[in-house]
XYZ file of C-alpha atoms in Angstrom:
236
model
C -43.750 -16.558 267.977
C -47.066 -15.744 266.873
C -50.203 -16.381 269.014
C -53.586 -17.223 268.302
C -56.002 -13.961 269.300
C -58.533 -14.456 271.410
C -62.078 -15.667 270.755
C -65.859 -15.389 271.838
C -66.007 -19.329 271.783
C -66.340 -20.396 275.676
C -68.655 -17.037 275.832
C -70.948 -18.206 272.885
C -70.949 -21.606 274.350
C -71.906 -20.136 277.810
C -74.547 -18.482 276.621
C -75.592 -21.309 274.275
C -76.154 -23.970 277.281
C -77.161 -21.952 280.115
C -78.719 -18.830 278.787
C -76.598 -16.759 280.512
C -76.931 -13.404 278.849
C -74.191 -11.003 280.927
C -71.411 -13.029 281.134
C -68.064 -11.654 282.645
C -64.444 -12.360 282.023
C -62.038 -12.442 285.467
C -58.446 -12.587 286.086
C -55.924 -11.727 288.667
C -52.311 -10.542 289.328
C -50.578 -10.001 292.659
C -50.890 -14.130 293.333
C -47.339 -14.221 293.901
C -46.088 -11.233 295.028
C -44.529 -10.818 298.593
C -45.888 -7.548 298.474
C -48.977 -5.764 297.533
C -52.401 -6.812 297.684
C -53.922 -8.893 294.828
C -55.890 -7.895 292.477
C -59.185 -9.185 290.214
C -60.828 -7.607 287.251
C -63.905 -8.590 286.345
C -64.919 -7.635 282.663
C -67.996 -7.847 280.383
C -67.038 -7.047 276.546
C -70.486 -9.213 275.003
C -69.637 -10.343 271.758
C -67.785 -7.250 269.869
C -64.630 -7.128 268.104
C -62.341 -6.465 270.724
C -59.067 -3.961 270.221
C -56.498 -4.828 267.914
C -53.714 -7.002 269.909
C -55.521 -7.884 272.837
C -53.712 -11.049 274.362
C -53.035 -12.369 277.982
C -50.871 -9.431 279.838
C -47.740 -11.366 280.179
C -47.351 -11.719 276.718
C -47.729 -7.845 276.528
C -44.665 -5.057 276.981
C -45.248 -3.024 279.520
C -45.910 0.231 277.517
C -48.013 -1.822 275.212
C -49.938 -2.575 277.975
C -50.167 0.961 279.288
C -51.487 1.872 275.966
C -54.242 -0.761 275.904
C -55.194 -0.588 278.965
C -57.295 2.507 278.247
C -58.646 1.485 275.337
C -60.085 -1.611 276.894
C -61.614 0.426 279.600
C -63.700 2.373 277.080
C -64.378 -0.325 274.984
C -65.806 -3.170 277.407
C -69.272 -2.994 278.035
C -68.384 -2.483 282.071
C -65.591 -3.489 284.168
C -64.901 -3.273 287.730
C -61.621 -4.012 290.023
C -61.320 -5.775 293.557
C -58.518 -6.317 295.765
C -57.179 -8.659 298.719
C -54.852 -6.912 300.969
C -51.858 -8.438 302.508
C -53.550 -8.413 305.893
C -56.259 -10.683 304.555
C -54.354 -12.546 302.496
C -52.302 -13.743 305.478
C -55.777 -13.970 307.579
C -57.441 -16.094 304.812
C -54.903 -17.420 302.672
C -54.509 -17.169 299.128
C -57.201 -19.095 297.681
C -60.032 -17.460 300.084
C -58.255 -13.808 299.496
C -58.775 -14.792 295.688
C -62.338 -15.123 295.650
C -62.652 -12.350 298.405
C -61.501 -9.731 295.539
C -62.947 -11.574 292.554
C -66.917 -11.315 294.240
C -65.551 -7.472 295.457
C -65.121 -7.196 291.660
C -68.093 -9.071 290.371
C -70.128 -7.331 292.821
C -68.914 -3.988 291.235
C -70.133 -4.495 287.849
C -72.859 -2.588 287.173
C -75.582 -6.233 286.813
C -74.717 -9.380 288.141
C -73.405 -11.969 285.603
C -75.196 -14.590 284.623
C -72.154 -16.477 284.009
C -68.304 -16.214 284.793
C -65.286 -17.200 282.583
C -62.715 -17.984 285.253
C -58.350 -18.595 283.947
C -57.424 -21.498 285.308
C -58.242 -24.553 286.350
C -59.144 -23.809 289.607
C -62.572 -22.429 290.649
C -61.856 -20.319 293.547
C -65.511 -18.419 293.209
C -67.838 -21.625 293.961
C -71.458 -21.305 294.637
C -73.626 -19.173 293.834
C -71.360 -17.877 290.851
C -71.799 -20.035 287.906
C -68.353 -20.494 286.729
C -66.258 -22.091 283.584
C -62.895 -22.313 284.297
C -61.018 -22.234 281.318
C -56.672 -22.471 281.573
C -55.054 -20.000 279.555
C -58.327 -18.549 279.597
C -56.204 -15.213 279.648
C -54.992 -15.918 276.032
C -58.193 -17.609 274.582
C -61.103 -15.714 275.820
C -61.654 -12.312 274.938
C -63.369 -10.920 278.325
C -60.825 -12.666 280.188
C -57.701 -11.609 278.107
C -59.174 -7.558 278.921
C -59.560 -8.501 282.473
C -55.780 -9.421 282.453
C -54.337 -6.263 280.752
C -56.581 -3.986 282.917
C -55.803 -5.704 286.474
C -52.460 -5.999 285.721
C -52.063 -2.021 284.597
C -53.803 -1.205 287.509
C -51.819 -2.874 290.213
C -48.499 -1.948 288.368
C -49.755 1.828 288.804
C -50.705 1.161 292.522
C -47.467 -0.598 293.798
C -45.839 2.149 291.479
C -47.585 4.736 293.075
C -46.930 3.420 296.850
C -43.215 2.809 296.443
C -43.145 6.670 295.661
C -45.290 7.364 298.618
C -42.744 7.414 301.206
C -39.092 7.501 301.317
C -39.346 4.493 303.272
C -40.323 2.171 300.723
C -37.441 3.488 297.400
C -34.870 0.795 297.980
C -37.960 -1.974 297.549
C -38.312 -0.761 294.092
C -42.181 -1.489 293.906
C -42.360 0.476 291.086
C -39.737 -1.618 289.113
C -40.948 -5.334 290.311
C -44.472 -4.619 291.217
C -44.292 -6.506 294.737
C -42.522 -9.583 293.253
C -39.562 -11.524 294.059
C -36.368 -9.374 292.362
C -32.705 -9.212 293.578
C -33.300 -5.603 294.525
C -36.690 -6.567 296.793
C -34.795 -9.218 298.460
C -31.871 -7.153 299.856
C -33.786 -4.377 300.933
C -35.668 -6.968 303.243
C -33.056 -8.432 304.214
C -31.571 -5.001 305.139
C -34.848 -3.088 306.670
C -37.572 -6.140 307.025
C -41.258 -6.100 305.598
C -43.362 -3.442 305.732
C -46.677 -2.586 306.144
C -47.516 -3.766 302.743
C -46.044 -7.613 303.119
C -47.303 -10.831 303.066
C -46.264 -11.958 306.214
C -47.351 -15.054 306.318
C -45.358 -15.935 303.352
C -42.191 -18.231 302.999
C -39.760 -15.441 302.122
C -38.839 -14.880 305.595
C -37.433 -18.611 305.840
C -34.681 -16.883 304.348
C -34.288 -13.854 306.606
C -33.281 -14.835 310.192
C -33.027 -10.763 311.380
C -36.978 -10.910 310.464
C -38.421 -14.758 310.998
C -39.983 -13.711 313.990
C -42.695 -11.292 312.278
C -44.060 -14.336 309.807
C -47.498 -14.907 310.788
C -48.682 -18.393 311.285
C -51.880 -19.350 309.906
C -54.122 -21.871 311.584
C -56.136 -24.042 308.772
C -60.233 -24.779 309.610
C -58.445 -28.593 309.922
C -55.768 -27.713 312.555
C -58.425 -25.365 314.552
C -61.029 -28.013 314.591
C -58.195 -30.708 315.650
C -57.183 -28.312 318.657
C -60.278 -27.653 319.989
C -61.603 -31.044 319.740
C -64.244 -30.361 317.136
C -65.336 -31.819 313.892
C -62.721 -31.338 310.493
C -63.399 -28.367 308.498
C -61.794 -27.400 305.215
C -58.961 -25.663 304.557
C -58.431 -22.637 302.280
């Protein structure tokens, strides 16, 4: 089915009605992976023709993707990648682990946007980033779409990379399934439990009984305030 390419529209409007003149494009992957951090790009293209076939990742083939990837690295004005690990995500949650490795990101670009186009409906950057969230924002916004292929290439390559790093880690086939839920992924927890590189805080290991007893339990600002008597907070 053919797709409509990506435009400069929410960036042109950005900069029409807030005079934002840097203004950055930022996606993740790794949201819902039981292993593996996750992973934000944060990319600033201005208004150039971008590459030929730039689209939202997941509408890309993986060696199509490999082969863009590059190309969008030289091309965009300046990018810059920040992760969550699995430790914080299971600290923090998911939504504070999100914005912990988008402002990582943002803060690696070499200036500070003025403005940032966000996928989704969800702002999970808040104050002081001035933010337009925009859903499918990965298949209709240029800077975002780039920030997509190059985040996802680059945590494919990592999660590649670590389930060759040991011997420990072949039968999770991280370099096959990235992290996520697979058939393969499942029974090698099932047969030698999480690792090092798990979410353990995640609901996976409902299903295990040989391994329920590592899940970590994380206490919301709402249930700490309730337990120690003190005022409601808000919860990540």
């Amino acid at each position: 089915m053919p797709y409509e390419p990506p435009t400069h529209t929410v960036e042109r409007s950005l900069r029409a009605t807030t005079g934002a003149r840097t203004v950055a494009g930022v996606d993740e992957v790794g949201r819902g992976a039981w292993a593996g951090p996750v992973t934000v790009c944060a990319a600033v293209t201005g208004l150039r023709r971008p590459p030929e076939g730039l689209t939202d990742s997941k509408l890309l083939t993986p060696r199509r993707r490999a082969e863009l990837a590059p190309v969008l690295e030289s091309w965009v004005t300046a990018h810059a990648l920040g992760d969550a690990s699995p430790q914080e995500i299971d600290d923090l949650g998911m939504t504070a682990a999100l914005r912990l490795a988008a402002v990582r990101a943002l803060d690696g670009l070499p200036v500070r946007p003025d403005a940032v186009i966000l996928d989704g409906k969800h702002d999970y950057l808040g104050a002081p980033w001035k933010v337009r969230t925009v859903i499918k924002g990965d298949q209709s916004c240029i800077a975002v779409a780039a920030a997509s292929v190059i985040a996802k290439v680059h945590r494919d390559r990592m999660m590649a990379e670590l389930g060759a790093a040991s011997d420990d880690y072949t039968d999770f086939a991280f370099g096959a399934n990235a992290g996520y839920p697979s058939p393969v992924h499942r029974a090698a927890l099932e047969e030698r439990g999480p690792t090092a590189h798990h979410r353990l805080s995640w609901a996976y290991l409902d299903a295990l009984p040989r391994w329920q007893h590592l899940k970590k339990v994380r206490f919301s600002a709402e249930a700490a305030a309730l337990e120690s008597g003190g005022q409601l907070g808000f919860e990540f």
